[in-house]
């Protein structure tokens, strides 16, 4: 890294992938990224204070006029504010997730980064979600934060019944694919589009389409479903879990909503918001290369991980695999602050 | 119609008068080079003006040609002092940067390290700073602050925190310090208070006395306890008795601590008073009700009540996943409360979880 803030600011152009934890708003994350990056830039070598020309000497006392340059106080950082302010760092979030859901969100940073982020948003890639539902009760807001409105038994639900319900939903949505593509199913045109690959909706904001539903885990009362979706929004997915519960003749509530993939951006690329600083942001940034005409990662791709290992601990050879935490429901946290050191 | 005409006439007169007035004021500034000439010409002008005043009873003067006899456009007589003072006018602005190159007082404040950018967000403070004069208002206070033990580098940030210190007279400040001395605060304690909380000097003696009295009575503290709390956390003074009462109610009635335990908590972690009551109740609910830490353990390490909830939840859930979580001190593999809230992340993972930081990051990404 250079110590010059101007080169670092110019390097901040591209797409940064962030993992949003649950129980934290999206605006507080973008605020934090702005604050940290602006603070880091200001701690580096910034533009020196400019000078101004002063003409000295009193005419009434017959003195010679002297011309000299002095420091321009109007340009001092203590007077006009720090060189890099929060509004100087442009951020554009491609994806929106609500307060309770967690997952991958690509952010565009800088002018060209925001431009390409908008392009990415317009291209409408497929998102992959992991949704965990709990059988037995329904709430007002379809997730754990609302009041409980209904309770029912769920002993009669088996894995087979759940899978049959999910398959019906999937087949219904697959017929929707052709209607949103604005072609007749029996026509030659539909065959040609389908032979190329996945059928995409013709217009971006048409209606949500679920391409596939897969049951990953079934431990009553909890079940986890993997979805490949386009044009969705968080409440749509929560309502879908609610409908699954009704079709199974009980109630179901969404207790976890996690976006694992946005287009080509996966969880492994993403940075946690309390580990973001200027160096890690620049090292994991994807910038647009004009020669190759595609998004490229910087050459020192593994530098961040190496530094991280050296500073803390050696990485074990076998990475551990984790199951998803299921005991975290019912606990609501209204204060969502980050702390860089602790967590 | 008549009223309108009258108004128009009056308006014209006012315009004439105003233009004359401004003209006269500029005449007063511009003088001749030679002193004798100046005096004579000024005397003449004054006579003319007095004549005009005696003729007209109005407060505005009427324009007279004799007044600008010396002001021919191509005359050689130029007033040099007027030229020295000539500079563009100061317009209304949104920040102090527009004025600062003409204001030596503000420049010296910037040299000290005062952050004017922060101070000018409050408009009243910005207007107050403009009127200050370094030798008249600031110098004595700076010397006084230095004599109290505040270092030169810290002066700038100190004044940034408390810019209204220049309003108080030094006698008043002395009285406030003598009050602290009368309450048996040592010199080191007073220095610590001033360095940690600059606005302390702006509180009146009455306000400080009531706050200290309420603090002592509400939590049943001894004099030494109060001195220790105030010297380490002088910001406690900022809160009124309502906050003290709310905190003691939450600790006593909601959480069920006894009087002696409350005293220990407040002495051990005075930052409880900064935090709002719902936060304390949530952390207590998480630690005691959900995870089974006893009240005695919480009293012994009271800082856990002010820790961040998201951090506590992440660490407890991570330990539960690894089957390493044990809130009972009598059983082996006990996880202390200090490890959960005080210790930094790498130490916590090395000591309690016995894995690596990268695994913890992977875990936080999976939930």
XYZ file of C-alpha atoms in Angstrom:
710
model
C 0.000 0.000 0.000
C 1.131 3.489 -0.739
C 1.035 6.146 1.928
C -0.487 8.688 -0.474
C -4.208 9.157 0.034
C -4.862 10.315 -3.541
C -3.674 7.057 -5.139
C -5.627 5.058 -2.588
C -8.748 7.103 -3.337
C -8.311 6.504 -7.057
C -7.912 2.781 -6.424
C -11.304 2.735 -4.670
C -13.254 2.014 -7.825
C -15.041 -1.249 -8.226
C -17.399 -3.723 -6.623
C -16.983 -4.718 -2.974
C -18.791 -7.753 -1.658
C -20.079 -7.445 1.929
C -21.752 -10.007 4.172
C -24.629 -8.420 6.091
C -25.201 -10.058 9.488
C -28.680 -10.470 10.859
C -30.296 -7.856 13.147
C -28.427 -4.957 11.527
C -29.811 -2.433 9.068
C -28.331 -1.928 5.630
C -27.971 1.829 6.124
C -25.865 1.422 9.256
C -23.527 -0.885 7.333
C -23.029 1.572 4.486
C -22.579 4.379 7.017
C -19.895 2.372 8.789
C -18.059 1.575 5.544
C -18.068 5.255 4.632
C -16.805 6.285 8.073
C -13.994 3.743 8.213
C -12.737 4.391 4.684
C -12.868 8.174 5.072
C -11.059 7.952 8.399
C -8.331 5.738 6.933
C -7.884 8.079 3.969
C -7.571 11.083 6.275
C -4.934 9.370 8.381
C -2.736 8.944 5.288
C -0.765 11.653 3.514
C -3.337 14.090 2.232
C -3.053 17.246 0.176
C -0.869 19.837 1.972
C -2.286 23.195 2.981
C -2.101 25.666 0.093
C -0.439 29.074 0.346
C -1.719 32.521 -0.564
C -0.058 35.723 -1.765
C 0.082 38.688 0.622
C 1.188 42.251 -0.271
C 2.578 43.932 2.845
C 3.655 47.488 3.658
C 1.889 50.695 4.676
C 1.640 53.390 2.012
C 0.981 56.089 4.572
C 4.400 55.524 6.193
C 6.296 55.390 2.860
C 7.247 51.712 3.211
C 8.192 49.545 0.271
C 5.569 47.028 -0.700
C 6.707 43.402 -0.254
C 5.107 40.358 -1.835
C 5.302 37.080 0.046
C 3.380 33.833 0.373
C 1.893 32.680 3.669
C -0.141 29.680 4.745
C -3.747 29.885 3.682
C -5.745 29.250 6.844
C -8.920 28.934 4.808
C -7.549 25.653 3.418
C -6.496 24.161 6.790
C -8.164 20.809 7.651
C -9.093 22.136 11.097
C -11.062 24.956 9.459
C -12.668 23.476 6.346
C -12.962 19.962 7.732
C -11.099 16.751 6.922
C -9.951 16.264 3.334
C -12.114 13.183 2.718
C -15.636 13.463 4.037
C -18.411 10.918 4.211
C -20.175 12.232 1.116
C -16.991 11.897 -0.949
C -17.174 8.116 -0.807
C -19.878 7.024 -3.194
C -21.598 3.779 -2.326
C -24.344 1.964 -4.176
C -25.888 -1.215 -2.808
C -26.916 -3.588 -5.593
C -29.090 -5.768 -3.410
C -31.489 -4.893 -0.579
C -32.015 -7.054 2.488
C -34.157 -6.154 5.460
C -33.241 -5.975 9.115
C -33.659 -9.641 10.076
C -32.150 -11.270 7.000
C -28.450 -11.829 6.402
C -26.420 -12.457 3.311
C -24.243 -11.292 0.475
C -24.591 -7.727 -0.770
C -22.341 -6.340 -3.546
C -21.567 -2.635 -3.095
C -20.348 -0.347 -5.856
C -17.645 2.079 -4.668
C -16.488 5.131 -6.589
C -17.852 6.635 -9.798
C -17.113 3.805 -12.211
C -17.813 1.240 -9.508
C -21.309 2.648 -9.011
C -21.840 2.662 -12.773
C -20.935 -1.010 -13.082
C -22.948 -1.836 -9.965
C -26.029 -0.335 -11.631
C -25.273 -2.425 -14.696
C -25.033 -5.508 -12.494
C -28.379 -4.641 -10.900
C -29.978 -4.196 -14.336
C -28.668 -7.570 -15.502
C -30.852 -9.133 -12.758
C -28.794 -12.211 -11.826
C -30.150 -15.223 -9.983
C -29.966 -15.198 -6.198
C -29.670 -18.193 -3.962
C -31.381 -18.163 -0.563
C -31.396 -20.422 2.445
C -34.675 -20.056 4.301
C -35.320 -21.711 7.639
C -38.896 -22.048 8.840
C -40.300 -23.202 12.142
C -43.579 -25.117 12.279
C -46.218 -24.639 14.924
C -46.898 -20.902 15.139
C -47.509 -17.864 12.952
C -46.614 -14.246 13.684
C -47.907 -10.904 12.479
C -44.765 -9.990 10.545
C -44.111 -13.551 9.171
C -40.754 -13.655 11.051
C -39.530 -13.971 14.626
C -39.818 -10.271 15.421
C -43.620 -10.082 15.304
C -46.361 -11.030 17.732
C -47.545 -14.633 17.779
C -51.035 -14.760 16.248
C -51.711 -18.484 15.815
C -50.506 -21.764 17.228
C -51.111 -25.309 15.977
C -49.773 -28.864 16.194
C -47.273 -30.134 13.666
C -46.729 -33.797 14.568
C -48.452 -34.985 11.381
C -45.892 -33.288 9.101
C -43.405 -35.700 7.552
C -40.541 -35.201 5.171
C -42.534 -36.695 2.287
C -45.506 -34.350 2.763
C -43.230 -31.338 2.910
C -41.372 -32.376 -0.228
C -44.590 -32.919 -2.184
C -45.777 -29.421 -1.266
C -42.435 -27.942 -2.337
C -42.484 -29.856 -5.655
C -45.955 -28.530 -6.459
C -44.801 -24.989 -5.832
C -41.744 -25.495 -7.999
C -43.740 -26.864 -10.964
C -46.232 -23.988 -10.690
C -43.433 -21.476 -10.866
C -41.788 -23.225 -13.821
C -44.912 -22.654 -15.913
C -44.703 -18.989 -14.864
C -41.287 -18.821 -16.546
C -42.872 -18.989 -20.007
C -45.552 -16.411 -19.271
C -43.001 -13.852 -18.060
C -40.776 -14.513 -21.077
C -43.749 -13.366 -23.224
C -43.747 -16.396 -25.571
C -46.215 -19.200 -26.165
C -45.114 -22.526 -24.691
C -45.910 -24.497 -27.830
C -44.145 -22.173 -30.262
C -40.808 -22.612 -32.013
C -39.542 -19.398 -30.393
C -40.041 -20.814 -26.903
C -38.083 -23.903 -27.894
C -35.184 -21.828 -29.196
C -35.012 -19.659 -26.065
C -35.221 -22.683 -23.799
C -32.502 -24.520 -25.728
C -30.065 -21.677 -25.077
C -30.327 -22.011 -21.308
C -32.363 -20.636 -18.466
C -35.516 -18.749 -19.344
C -35.300 -15.227 -17.960
C -38.206 -12.804 -17.553
C -38.387 -10.288 -20.404
C -38.822 -7.312 -18.077
C -36.823 -6.778 -14.916
C -39.632 -5.926 -12.545
C -42.235 -8.388 -13.745
C -42.905 -10.881 -10.936
C -40.878 -13.152 -8.657
C -39.973 -16.517 -10.168
C -38.631 -19.466 -8.213
C -36.443 -21.656 -10.419
C -35.826 -24.415 -7.936
C -36.774 -25.411 -4.401
C -34.748 -27.981 -2.507
C -35.246 -29.292 0.994
C -31.853 -29.356 2.697
C -32.688 -30.240 6.252
C -35.786 -31.425 8.090
C -35.633 -31.580 11.873
C -39.120 -30.959 13.222
C -40.136 -28.307 14.060
C -37.479 -26.711 11.827
C -36.931 -27.119 8.111
C -34.409 -25.464 5.779
C -35.081 -24.823 2.118
C -32.719 -23.704 -0.631
C -34.203 -21.439 -3.276
C -32.980 -20.068 -6.616
C -34.985 -16.922 -7.218
C -35.265 -13.864 -9.431
C -37.223 -10.634 -8.788
C -37.862 -11.501 -5.156
C -38.062 -9.352 -2.056
C -37.652 -10.456 1.569
C -41.319 -10.315 2.574
C -42.266 -12.437 -0.452
C -39.975 -15.226 0.801
C -41.297 -14.938 4.366
C -44.866 -15.134 3.069
C -43.904 -18.176 1.040
C -42.830 -19.973 4.231
C -46.177 -18.975 5.765
C -48.017 -20.490 2.769
C -46.030 -23.721 3.066
C -47.240 -23.965 6.653
C -50.860 -23.459 5.620
C -50.606 -26.097 2.889
C -49.218 -28.540 5.472
C -52.286 -27.776 7.656
C -50.240 -26.107 10.412
C -48.478 -22.752 10.754
C -44.919 -21.868 9.855
C -42.739 -18.833 10.563
C -39.512 -17.760 8.931
C -36.752 -17.659 11.539
C -33.743 -17.243 9.272
C -33.299 -15.759 5.797
C -29.847 -15.907 4.294
C -28.736 -14.910 0.807
C -25.824 -17.202 -0.054
C -25.231 -16.133 -3.646
C -25.847 -13.057 -5.769
C -24.912 -13.847 -9.374
C -21.293 -14.899 -9.175
C -20.676 -13.345 -5.754
C -20.691 -15.954 -3.001
C -20.198 -15.940 0.748
C -16.488 -16.786 0.429
C -15.772 -13.511 -1.438
C -17.661 -11.426 1.093
C -16.113 -9.356 3.873
C -17.719 -8.948 7.279
C -18.568 -5.286 7.900
C -16.493 -5.043 11.106
C -13.392 -6.325 9.291
C -13.590 -3.750 6.526
C -10.880 -1.116 6.473
C -9.211 0.688 3.578
C -6.539 -1.936 2.945
C -8.818 -4.966 3.057
C -11.416 -3.139 0.943
C -8.915 -2.312 -1.804
C -7.411 -5.792 -1.739
C -10.753 -7.551 -2.117
C -12.217 -5.045 -4.565
C -13.231 -6.230 -8.032
C -12.371 -3.553 -10.556
C -13.286 -3.280 -14.229
C -10.308 -3.877 -16.521
C -10.632 -1.918 -19.758
C -8.223 -4.157 -21.715
C -9.849 -7.465 -20.850
C -13.322 -5.868 -20.662
C -14.357 -7.774 -17.571
C -14.163 -7.639 -13.796
C -10.771 -8.584 -12.427
C -9.478 -9.102 -8.931
C -6.120 -7.526 -8.035
C -2.980 -9.628 -8.372
C -2.267 -9.818 -4.649
C -5.491 -11.640 -4.046
C -4.397 -13.726 -1.091
C -2.567 -10.939 0.655
C -5.376 -10.108 3.015
C -5.776 -13.682 4.181
C -2.026 -14.106 4.680
C -1.799 -10.967 6.757
C -4.758 -12.057 8.768
C -3.184 -15.416 9.536
C 0.153 -13.923 10.507
C -1.365 -11.396 12.816
C -3.680 -13.757 14.619
C -3.021 -17.476 14.295
C -2.004 -20.140 11.871
C -4.813 -21.607 9.892
C -5.471 -25.268 10.596
C -5.127 -27.605 7.650
C -8.658 -28.874 7.769
C -11.191 -26.092 7.734
C -14.058 -26.749 10.073
C -17.575 -27.121 8.781
C -20.410 -25.565 10.670
C -24.072 -26.218 10.965
C -26.444 -23.364 11.162
C -27.360 -21.945 14.499
C -30.977 -22.606 15.337
C -31.235 -21.411 18.929
C -31.022 -17.773 18.143
C -34.722 -17.112 17.791
C -36.866 -15.100 20.146
C -34.060 -12.790 21.113
C -34.467 -9.308 19.696
C -31.732 -6.728 19.678
C -32.689 -3.147 18.949
C -29.196 -1.717 19.437
C -27.129 -2.777 16.519
C -23.635 -1.376 16.917
C -20.450 -2.781 15.586
C -17.254 -3.150 17.472
C -14.090 -3.757 15.500
C -12.152 -5.547 18.194
C -14.805 -7.496 19.961
C -16.891 -10.025 18.055
C -54.476 56.931 -5.277
C -53.524 59.791 -3.002
C -52.019 57.492 -0.456
C -50.005 55.756 -3.135
C -48.595 59.051 -4.469
C -47.669 60.135 -1.027
C -45.851 56.938 -0.428
C -43.966 57.304 -3.690
C -42.884 60.824 -2.754
C -41.744 59.719 0.649
C -39.800 56.853 -0.914
C -37.937 59.201 -3.247
C -36.949 61.435 -0.364
C -35.623 58.541 1.612
C -33.543 57.357 -1.333
C -32.014 60.812 -1.685
C -31.303 61.058 2.008
C -29.737 57.630 2.233
C -27.426 58.326 -0.679
C -26.368 61.598 0.977
C -25.772 59.909 4.277
C -23.464 57.299 2.817
C -21.693 60.021 0.898
C -21.044 62.039 4.050
C -19.639 59.039 5.880
C -17.202 58.400 3.051
C -16.248 62.080 3.157
C -15.317 61.747 6.782
C -12.838 58.980 5.905
C -11.196 60.629 2.933
C -8.905 63.446 3.949
C -6.259 65.543 2.327
C -2.579 64.754 2.389
C -1.528 67.969 4.032
C -2.544 68.334 7.636
C -3.301 72.056 7.606
C -5.487 71.665 4.553
C -7.274 68.783 6.131
C -8.160 70.717 9.225
C -9.385 73.734 7.326
C -11.401 71.718 4.834
C -12.934 69.647 7.618
C -13.896 72.736 9.544
C -15.542 74.160 6.431
C -17.474 70.979 5.856
C -18.631 70.841 9.445
C -19.886 74.393 9.140
C -21.814 73.544 5.985
C -23.301 70.482 7.636
C -24.323 72.437 10.728
C -25.994 75.031 8.517
C -27.924 72.368 6.740
C -28.981 70.781 10.021
C -30.242 74.090 11.390
C -32.260 74.673 8.198
C -33.795 71.190 8.066
C -35.381 69.751 11.160
C -35.377 66.247 9.615
C -32.798 63.792 10.803
C -31.611 63.158 7.213
C -29.322 65.633 5.464
C -30.010 67.229 2.126
C -27.388 66.929 -0.594
C -25.183 70.000 -1.056
C -22.686 70.495 -3.893
C -20.143 72.294 -1.732
C -19.468 69.141 0.256
C -17.630 67.224 -2.504
C -15.431 70.050 -3.704
C -12.276 68.012 -3.025
C -13.553 64.881 -4.683
C -12.956 65.586 -8.319
C -12.505 62.264 -10.130
C -9.037 63.019 -11.573
C -7.484 64.969 -8.693
C -3.998 64.042 -7.413
C -5.012 64.157 -3.791
C -5.245 60.529 -2.645
C -5.718 59.496 0.962
C -3.071 56.815 1.598
C -4.380 55.604 4.956
C -7.691 54.979 3.311
C -5.901 52.999 0.612
C -4.160 50.876 3.277
C -7.468 49.970 4.821
C -9.096 49.266 1.467
C -10.136 45.651 0.996
C -13.151 43.730 -0.230
C -16.039 43.530 2.238
C -16.834 40.445 4.343
C -20.039 38.883 3.120
C -22.347 36.537 4.939
C -21.078 32.939 4.793
C -21.888 29.444 5.979
C -18.524 28.755 7.610
C -15.584 30.428 9.319
C -13.128 29.642 6.503
C -14.277 32.754 4.649
C -13.275 35.033 7.537
C -10.241 33.331 8.990
C -7.507 34.970 6.906
C -8.471 38.353 8.409
C -8.907 37.168 11.983
C -5.656 36.704 13.928
C -7.480 35.366 16.997
C -9.026 32.480 15.126
C -5.681 31.794 13.421
C -3.981 31.452 16.795
C -6.741 29.096 17.933
C -6.101 26.936 14.855
C -2.373 26.938 15.634
C -3.260 25.612 19.091
C -5.165 22.755 17.456
C -8.774 23.824 17.994
C -11.053 22.178 15.481
C -13.130 25.074 14.153
C -14.896 22.774 11.685
C -16.563 20.953 14.567
C -17.330 24.121 16.520
C -18.915 26.032 13.643
C -21.683 23.444 13.323
C -23.289 25.310 16.222
C -24.101 28.754 14.861
C -24.153 30.508 18.224
C -20.689 29.244 19.118
C -19.364 30.381 15.725
C -20.743 33.878 16.283
C -19.267 33.866 19.786
C -15.814 32.836 18.514
C -15.700 35.648 15.946
C -16.063 38.303 18.646
C -13.180 36.973 20.766
C -9.900 38.817 21.123
C -6.801 36.794 21.942
C -5.131 39.107 24.434
C -8.339 40.269 26.062
C -10.343 37.042 26.386
C -8.230 33.986 25.714
C -4.698 34.527 27.002
C -5.391 34.452 30.724
C -7.598 31.388 30.444
C -4.932 29.480 28.520
C -2.299 30.283 31.138
C -4.739 29.243 33.856
C -5.487 25.937 32.119
C -1.759 25.264 31.757
C -1.265 25.901 35.454
C -3.940 23.261 36.168
C -1.789 20.635 34.439
C -3.239 20.351 30.936
C -0.476 19.757 28.411
C 0.180 21.955 25.392
C -0.779 19.270 22.862
C -4.057 18.555 24.620
C -5.130 22.200 24.842
C -6.602 22.259 21.342
C -8.843 19.249 21.848
C -9.700 20.531 25.329
C -10.985 23.832 23.952
C -12.788 21.990 21.153
C -14.706 20.078 23.825
C -15.486 23.171 25.900
C -15.298 26.394 23.805
C -17.454 28.377 26.219
C -14.748 28.297 28.927
C -13.705 31.830 27.914
C -17.064 33.103 29.068
C -16.408 32.160 32.701
C -14.328 34.429 34.893
C -11.222 32.950 36.464
C -12.532 33.670 39.958
C -15.525 31.453 39.243
C -13.287 28.647 37.999
C -11.172 28.961 41.148
C -14.293 28.671 43.305
C -15.294 25.472 41.506
C -11.876 23.926 42.034
C -11.882 24.969 45.691
C -15.221 23.224 46.093
C -13.614 20.000 44.846
C -10.672 20.497 47.224
C -13.073 21.061 50.122
C -14.627 17.683 49.312
C -11.165 16.097 49.761
C -10.374 15.511 46.085
C -6.609 15.285 45.709
C -4.643 17.264 43.121
C -4.190 14.185 40.905
C -7.922 13.462 40.966
C -8.734 17.027 39.920
C -6.258 16.801 37.049
C -7.807 13.523 35.911
C -11.297 15.012 36.032
C -10.275 18.046 33.970
C -8.419 15.997 31.363
C -11.158 13.394 30.938
C -14.174 15.681 30.895
C -13.449 19.295 29.821
C -17.057 20.570 30.283
C -16.705 19.861 34.025
C -15.455 23.401 34.679
C -18.617 24.895 33.146
C -20.923 23.292 35.718
C -21.838 25.516 38.641
C -21.017 24.525 42.196
C -24.710 24.055 42.985
C -25.198 21.664 40.055
C -22.124 19.579 40.948
C -23.106 19.458 44.608
C -26.648 18.232 43.881
C -25.347 15.588 41.452
C -22.799 14.276 43.951
C -25.382 14.253 46.727
C -27.942 12.339 44.684
C -25.307 9.858 43.531
C -24.218 9.171 47.095
C -27.726 8.900 48.500
C -29.271 6.858 45.686
C -26.657 4.077 45.696
C -25.593 4.465 49.373
C -21.959 5.116 48.550
C -19.171 6.149 50.888
C -17.182 9.313 50.286
C -14.216 7.400 48.874
C -16.491 5.588 46.416
C -17.900 8.858 45.113
C -14.411 10.308 44.726
C -13.234 7.246 42.822
C -16.259 7.243 40.504
C -16.059 10.969 39.748
C -12.306 10.942 39.143
C -12.463 7.997 36.722
C -15.839 8.739 35.091
C -16.514 12.474 35.527
C -19.156 12.302 32.789
C -21.533 10.896 35.433
C -22.086 14.524 36.536
C -23.803 15.188 33.201
C -26.863 13.116 34.168
C -29.607 14.278 36.483
C -31.122 12.473 39.454
C -33.837 10.985 37.219
C -31.268 8.801 35.479
C -29.803 7.658 38.815
C -33.258 6.735 40.047
C -34.097 4.833 36.850
C -30.838 2.855 37.031
C -31.281 1.967 40.682
C -34.899 0.917 40.014
C -33.803 -1.326 37.150
C -31.036 -2.913 39.211
C -33.158 -3.399 42.332
C -36.684 -4.202 41.177
C -36.198 -5.632 37.672
C -32.949 -7.541 38.115
C -33.281 -8.260 41.838
C -29.898 -7.189 43.184
C -29.556 -6.343 46.873
C -28.434 -2.918 48.097
C -24.848 -3.959 48.716
C -24.617 -5.634 45.291
C -25.901 -2.455 43.592
C -23.179 -0.462 45.347
C -20.541 -2.906 44.089
C -21.874 -2.739 40.515
C -21.896 1.065 40.425
C -18.402 1.320 41.900
C -17.032 -1.378 39.589
C -18.706 -0.145 36.413
C -19.884 3.490 36.604
C -20.419 3.352 32.842
C -23.735 1.597 33.668
C -25.092 5.101 34.186
C -24.256 6.094 30.599
C -26.060 3.082 29.186
C -29.836 3.200 29.095
C -31.900 0.910 31.298
C -33.325 -1.309 28.492
C -29.785 -2.244 27.455
C -28.869 -3.300 31.000
C -32.072 -5.323 31.263
C -31.398 -7.074 27.963
C -27.841 -8.063 28.872
C -29.000 -9.268 32.286
C -31.786 -11.255 30.618
C -29.291 -12.827 28.229
C -26.678 -13.708 30.856
C -28.825 -14.660 33.845
C -32.182 -15.862 32.529
C -31.139 -17.541 29.290
C -27.618 -18.735 30.013
C -27.598 -19.256 33.759
C -24.856 -17.004 35.116
C -25.563 -16.365 38.809
C -25.986 -12.855 40.235
C -22.792 -13.152 42.294
C -20.741 -13.753 39.147
C -22.275 -10.693 37.480
C -21.522 -8.572 40.566
C -17.901 -9.718 40.544
C -17.388 -8.606 36.930
C -19.989 -5.840 36.463
C -18.539 -4.623 33.147
C -20.447 -7.413 31.385
C -23.675 -5.417 31.861
C -22.394 -2.652 29.589
C -20.916 -4.957 26.933
C -22.320 -5.075 23.424
C -25.174 -7.508 22.961
C -24.260 -8.641 19.455
C -20.750 -9.534 20.626
C -22.033 -11.504 23.639
C -24.567 -13.421 21.552
C -22.015 -14.320 18.876
C -19.461 -15.587 21.393
C -21.954 -17.563 23.488
C -23.507 -19.204 20.430
C -20.073 -20.091 19.044
C -19.083 -21.767 22.324
C -22.416 -23.592 22.479
C -21.815 -24.932 18.980
C -18.463 -26.361 20.069
C -19.951 -27.731 23.334
C -17.504 -25.642 25.344
C -19.974 -23.360 27.092
C -20.183 -23.790 30.878
C -21.701 -21.031 33.077
C -21.295 -22.990 36.333
C -17.984 -22.174 38.091
C -17.959 -25.430 40.056
C -17.764 -27.596 36.933
C -14.688 -28.002 34.714
C -14.176 -25.904 31.575
C -15.875 -22.858 33.118
C -16.172 -19.845 30.783
C -15.576 -16.690 32.796
C -17.604 -13.535 32.105
C -14.407 -11.541 31.573
C -13.516 -13.808 28.658
C -16.882 -13.110 27.067
C -16.917 -9.332 27.285
C -13.559 -7.797 28.230
C -10.975 -9.837 26.355
C -10.270 -9.150 22.667
C -11.284 -11.613 19.956
C -7.974 -13.472 19.284
C -7.379 -14.009 23.013
C -10.947 -15.226 23.510
C -10.619 -17.724 20.686
C -7.259 -18.986 21.908
C -8.369 -19.301 25.516
C -11.959 -20.507 25.344
C -12.755 -21.829 21.893
C -9.326 -23.252 21.017
C -9.861 -22.752 17.271
C -8.657 -20.075 14.849
C -10.016 -16.643 14.020
C -10.828 -17.690 10.458
C -13.160 -20.372 11.770
C -14.970 -17.808 13.873
C -15.348 -15.607 10.782
C -16.740 -18.551 8.828
C -19.196 -19.207 11.641
C -20.394 -15.586 11.721
C -20.880 -15.742 7.960
C -23.057 -18.846 8.315
C -25.691 -17.280 10.562
